Amino acid sequence: MNRKKAIEICRSLSQTMEKMPNGSDLGYLFETPRAKKENLKKIYKRLVKKYKIKENDMALPI
């Protein structure tokens, strides 16, 4: 994967994490089939560290 693709993925991950509710789903018999916010944060941090992505890199158009 190249750096441009990693920046696109980080953008979409950050948008997804912003849209997710902070609380967990309570009262359901089974878990909802969604990614957990903590897992998305781990992936985001790993990509940022590996490709040395900064906040201003994600703000710039590709």
mmCIF file of C-alpha atoms in Angstrom, residues 6-60:
data_model
loop_
_atom_site.group_PDB
_atom_site.id
_atom_site.type_symbol
_atom_site.label_atom_id
_atom_site.label_comp_id
_atom_site.label_asym_id
_atom_site.label_seq_id
_atom_site.Cartn_x
_atom_site.Cartn_y
_atom_site.Cartn_z
ATOM 1 C CA ALA A 6 -3.059 5.131 3.661
ATOM 2 C CA ILE A 7 -4.085 8.801 3.913
ATOM 3 C CA GLU A 8 -7.448 8.005 2.257
ATOM 4 C CA ILE A 9 -8.019 5.143 4.687
ATOM 5 C CA CYS A 10 -7.146 7.342 7.666
ATOM 6 C CA ARG A 11 -9.593 9.993 6.457
ATOM 7 C CA SER A 12 -12.408 7.503 6.167
ATOM 8 C CA LEU A 13 -11.548 5.941 9.536
ATOM 9 C CA SER A 14 -11.614 9.311 11.274
ATOM 10 C CA GLN A 15 -14.975 10.176 9.675
ATOM 11 C CA THR A 16 -16.401 6.813 10.708
ATOM 12 C CA MET A 17 -15.161 7.193 14.285
ATOM 13 C CA GLU A 18 -16.723 10.676 14.513
ATOM 14 C CA LYS A 19 -20.108 9.319 13.422
ATOM 15 C CA MET A 20 -20.081 6.409 15.874
ATOM 16 C CA PRO A 21 -21.821 6.877 19.222
ATOM 17 C CA ASN A 22 -19.608 6.935 22.299
ATOM 18 C CA GLY A 23 -21.762 4.618 24.384
ATOM 19 C CA SER A 24 -22.151 0.916 23.847
ATOM 20 C CA ASP A 25 -25.358 -0.816 22.831
ATOM 21 C CA LEU A 26 -27.101 -2.049 25.941
ATOM 22 C CA GLY A 27 -30.129 -4.257 26.137
ATOM 23 C CA TYR A 28 -29.463 -6.371 23.063
ATOM 24 C CA LEU A 29 -29.277 -10.128 23.226
ATOM 25 C CA PHE A 30 -26.500 -10.238 20.617
ATOM 26 C CA GLU A 31 -23.825 -7.734 19.705
ATOM 27 C CA THR A 32 -24.440 -5.564 16.688
ATOM 28 C CA PRO A 33 -22.376 -6.597 13.645
ATOM 29 C CA ARG A 34 -20.179 -3.483 13.626
ATOM 30 C CA ALA A 35 -16.583 -2.660 14.142
ATOM 31 C CA LYS A 36 -15.776 -1.343 17.574
ATOM 32 C CA LYS A 37 -14.456 2.163 17.915
ATOM 33 C CA GLU A 38 -11.418 0.918 19.841
ATOM 34 C CA ASN A 39 -10.431 -1.387 16.979
ATOM 35 C CA LEU A 40 -10.756 1.435 14.458
ATOM 36 C CA LYS A 41 -8.559 3.643 16.650
ATOM 37 C CA LYS A 42 -5.871 0.952 16.745
ATOM 38 C CA ILE A 43 -5.876 0.630 12.958
ATOM 39 C CA TYR A 44 -5.785 4.417 12.579
ATOM 40 C CA LYS A 45 -2.842 4.794 14.975
ATOM 41 C CA ARG A 46 -0.942 1.955 13.299
ATOM 42 C CA LEU A 47 -1.305 3.550 9.849
ATOM 43 C CA VAL A 48 -0.359 7.007 11.126
ATOM 44 C CA LYS A 49 2.760 5.617 12.772
ATOM 45 C CA LYS A 50 3.807 3.425 9.842
ATOM 46 C CA TYR A 51 3.377 6.057 7.115
ATOM 47 C CA LYS A 52 4.239 9.085 9.312
ATOM 48 C CA ILE A 53 0.960 10.806 8.501
ATOM 49 C CA LYS A 54 0.270 14.176 10.113
ATOM 50 C CA GLU A 55 -3.047 15.960 10.607
ATOM 51 C CA ASN A 56 -2.301 18.485 7.877
ATOM 52 C CA ASP A 57 -1.629 15.644 5.396
ATOM 53 C CA MET A 58 -5.188 14.453 5.807
ATOM 54 C CA ALA A 59 -6.565 17.969 5.296
ATOM 55 C CA LEU A 60 -4.858 18.399 1.931
#
